């Protein structure tokens, strides 16, 4: 008689939705029409079981919303960051939400907003500042090259010498 034993192993991931939190530092951003703005959502799993999360953005007319990791696993006692990208198609202010679910239950609904503005380079202060600093750097570099390339004039010293 041969006796066979079958060993099965199962992993339980339920119960993470009650303890979990979703954090974000910025909930509203300005984005130029046709450009992309990103929001970082930090999903915290303080429990003692692994958490599996679905990150589902709401669709909004005039705004393209996508998530870099729609399905995410977070080990027990740690956190992970999910990046939400927004593309402004039509000028205006849009409110949208990102739902974070675990085990089919809503963990948290994160309300975000995007202000889509028209204009390109003139509406972005950081780009303008970068261009101004680049121009100042180039001017200083040219002045340095000119100063280093000039040959010093020979100076004759007159003095008395005694033999």
CSV table of C-alpha atoms in Angstrom, one decimal:
chain,number,residue,atom,x,y,z
A,1,UNK,CA,0.0,0.0,0.0
A,2,UNK,CA,1.3,3.4,-1.0
A,3,UNK,CA,-0.1,6.4,0.7
A,4,UNK,CA,0.2,9.7,-1.0
A,5,UNK,CA,-0.2,13.0,0.9
A,6,UNK,CA,-1.1,16.2,-0.9
A,7,UNK,CA,0.0,19.4,0.8
A,8,UNK,CA,-1.7,22.6,-0.3
A,9,UNK,CA,-0.6,26.1,0.7
A,10,UNK,CA,-2.9,29.1,0.6
A,11,UNK,CA,-2.2,32.8,1.1
A,12,UNK,CA,-4.8,35.0,2.7
A,13,UNK,CA,-4.8,38.6,1.6
A,14,UNK,CA,-8.2,39.7,2.9
A,15,UNK,CA,-8.6,42.3,5.6
A,16,UNK,CA,-6.1,44.8,4.3
A,17,UNK,CA,-8.7,47.4,3.2
A,18,UNK,CA,-9.7,48.4,6.8
A,19,UNK,CA,-6.1,49.5,7.8
A,20,UNK,CA,-4.8,50.9,4.5
A,21,UNK,CA,-4.4,54.5,3.8
A,22,UNK,CA,-3.8,56.5,0.6
A,23,UNK,CA,-1.8,59.7,1.0
A,24,UNK,CA,-1.0,62.5,-1.5
A,25,UNK,CA,0.9,65.7,-1.0
A,26,UNK,CA,-0.6,67.6,-3.9
A,27,UNK,CA,-4.3,67.4,-4.9
A,28,UNK,CA,-4.4,70.2,-7.5
A,29,UNK,CA,-2.1,71.1,-10.3
A,30,UNK,CA,-1.9,73.5,-13.3
A,31,UNK,CA,-1.2,71.8,-16.6
A,32,UNK,CA,-0.7,73.3,-20.0
A,33,UNK,CA,-3.1,72.1,-22.8
A,34,UNK,CA,-1.5,69.0,-24.3
A,35,UNK,CA,1.0,68.6,-21.5
A,36,UNK,CA,1.2,66.0,-18.8
A,37,UNK,CA,0.9,66.6,-15.0
A,38,UNK,CA,1.6,63.8,-12.5
A,39,UNK,CA,0.3,63.2,-9.0
A,40,UNK,CA,1.9,60.7,-6.6
A,41,UNK,CA,-0.4,58.6,-4.4
A,42,UNK,CA,1.3,56.7,-1.6
A,43,UNK,CA,-0.6,53.5,-0.6
A,44,UNK,CA,0.3,52.5,3.0
A,45,UNK,CA,-0.4,49.0,4.3
A,46,UNK,CA,0.2,49.0,8.1
A,47,UNK,CA,-1.3,45.6,8.5
A,48,UNK,CA,0.4,42.3,8.9
A,49,UNK,CA,-0.8,40.8,5.6
A,50,UNK,CA,0.2,41.5,2.1
A,51,UNK,CA,-2.2,43.9,0.3
A,52,UNK,CA,-3.4,43.8,-3.2
A,53,UNK,CA,-4.8,47.0,-4.5
A,54,UNK,CA,-6.7,48.1,-7.7
A,55,UNK,CA,-6.1,51.7,-8.6
A,56,UNK,CA,-9.0,52.9,-10.8
A,57,UNK,CA,-9.1,56.5,-12.1
A,58,UNK,CA,-12.4,58.0,-13.0
A,59,UNK,CA,-12.9,59.1,-16.6
A,60,UNK,CA,-13.4,62.8,-17.2
A,61,UNK,CA,-14.4,64.4,-20.6
A,62,UNK,CA,-11.6,66.8,-21.7
A,63,UNK,CA,-9.0,65.2,-19.5
A,64,UNK,CA,-7.0,62.0,-20.0
A,65,UNK,CA,-6.2,60.2,-16.7
A,66,UNK,CA,-4.0,57.1,-16.5
A,67,UNK,CA,-2.3,55.1,-13.7
A,68,UNK,CA,1.2,53.6,-14.1
A,69,UNK,CA,0.3,50.6,-11.9
A,70,UNK,CA,-3.4,49.7,-11.9
A,71,UNK,CA,-2.8,46.5,-9.9
A,72,UNK,CA,-0.4,46.9,-7.0
A,73,UNK,CA,0.9,44.6,-4.2
A,74,UNK,CA,2.1,46.2,-1.0
A,75,UNK,CA,4.0,44.1,1.5
A,76,UNK,CA,2.8,44.1,5.1
A,77,UNK,CA,4.0,47.1,7.1
A,78,UNK,CA,5.2,49.1,4.1
A,79,UNK,CA,4.1,51.5,1.3
A,80,UNK,CA,4.4,52.0,-2.4
A,81,UNK,CA,3.9,55.0,-4.7
A,82,UNK,CA,1.5,55.0,-7.7
A,83,UNK,CA,1.9,57.8,-10.3
A,84,UNK,CA,-1.3,59.2,-11.8
A,85,UNK,CA,-0.8,61.0,-15.1
A,86,UNK,CA,-3.2,63.7,-16.4
A,87,UNK,CA,-3.2,65.1,-19.9
A,88,UNK,CA,-5.1,68.3,-20.5
A,89,UNK,CA,-7.1,68.2,-23.7
A,90,UNK,CA,-9.5,71.1,-23.2
A,91,UNK,CA,-9.0,74.3,-21.3
A,92,UNK,CA,-10.8,74.4,-17.9
A,93,UNK,CA,-10.8,73.2,-14.4
A,94,UNK,CA,-11.6,69.5,-13.8
A,95,UNK,CA,-12.3,67.6,-10.7
A,96,UNK,CA,-11.7,63.8,-10.8
A,97,UNK,CA,-11.1,61.0,-8.4
A,98,UNK,CA,-9.0,57.9,-8.2
A,99,UNK,CA,-10.5,54.9,-6.4
A,100,UNK,CA,-8.2,52.6,-4.5
A,101,UNK,CA,-9.8,49.2,-3.8
A,102,UNK,CA,-8.6,46.1,-2.0
A,103,UNK,CA,-10.4,42.7,-2.1
A,104,UNK,CA,-13.3,44.3,-4.0
A,105,UNK,CA,-13.9,46.9,-1.3
A,106,UNK,CA,-13.2,50.6,-1.5
A,107,UNK,CA,-10.1,51.6,0.6
A,108,UNK,CA,-10.2,55.3,-0.2
A,109,UNK,CA,-11.4,57.7,-2.9
A,110,UNK,CA,-8.8,60.4,-3.6
A,111,UNK,CA,-10.3,63.6,-5.0
A,112,UNK,CA,-7.9,65.5,-7.3
A,113,UNK,CA,-8.2,68.5,-9.6
A,114,UNK,CA,-6.4,69.8,-12.7
A,115,UNK,CA,-6.5,73.3,-14.1
A,116,UNK,CA,-5.8,73.0,-17.8
A,117,UNK,CA,-4.5,76.3,-19.1
A,118,UNK,CA,-3.8,77.4,-22.6
A,119,UNK,CA,-0.4,78.6,-23.6
A,120,UNK,CA,2.9,76.9,-23.8
A,121,UNK,CA,6.2,78.3,-22.7
A,122,UNK,CA,5.0,81.7,-21.5
A,123,UNK,CA,2.7,80.1,-18.9
A,124,UNK,CA,5.3,78.0,-17.4
A,125,UNK,CA,7.4,80.0,-14.9
A,126,UNK,CA,10.0,77.2,-14.3
A,127,UNK,CA,10.8,76.9,-18.0
A,128,UNK,CA,11.2,80.7,-18.3
A,129,UNK,CA,13.5,80.8,-15.3
A,130,UNK,CA,15.6,77.9,-16.7
A,131,UNK,CA,16.0,79.7,-20.0
A,132,UNK,CA,17.1,83.0,-18.3
A,133,UNK,CA,19.6,81.1,-16.1
A,134,UNK,CA,21.0,79.3,-19.2
A,135,UNK,CA,21.5,82.7,-21.0
A,136,UNK,CA,23.3,84.1,-18.0
A,137,UNK,CA,25.5,81.0,-17.8
A,138,UNK,CA,26.4,81.3,-21.5
A,139,UNK,CA,27.2,85.0,-21.2
A,140,UNK,CA,29.5,84.3,-18.2
A,141,UNK,CA,31.2,81.5,-20.1
A,142,UNK,CA,31.9,83.8,-23.1
A,143,UNK,CA,33.4,86.4,-20.7
A,144,UNK,CA,35.6,83.8,-19.1
A,145,UNK,CA,36.8,82.5,-22.4
A,146,UNK,CA,37.6,86.1,-23.6
A,147,UNK,CA,39.5,86.9,-20.4
A,148,UNK,CA,41.5,83.7,-20.5
A,149,UNK,CA,42.4,84.0,-24.2
A,150,UNK,CA,43.8,87.6,-23.9
A,151,UNK,CA,47.6,87.6,-23.7
A,152,UNK,CA,49.0,89.8,-21.0
A,153,UNK,CA,50.9,92.8,-22.2
A,154,UNK,CA,54.7,92.7,-21.6
A,155,UNK,CA,55.7,95.1,-18.9
A,156,UNK,CA,59.1,96.5,-19.1
A,157,UNK,CA,60.8,97.1,-15.9
A,158,UNK,CA,63.2,99.9,-15.6
A,159,UNK,CA,65.6,99.7,-12.8
A,160,UNK,CA,69.1,100.4,-12.0
A,161,UNK,CA,71.6,97.7,-12.1
A,162,UNK,CA,75.0,97.9,-10.7
A,163,UNK,CA,77.9,95.9,-12.0
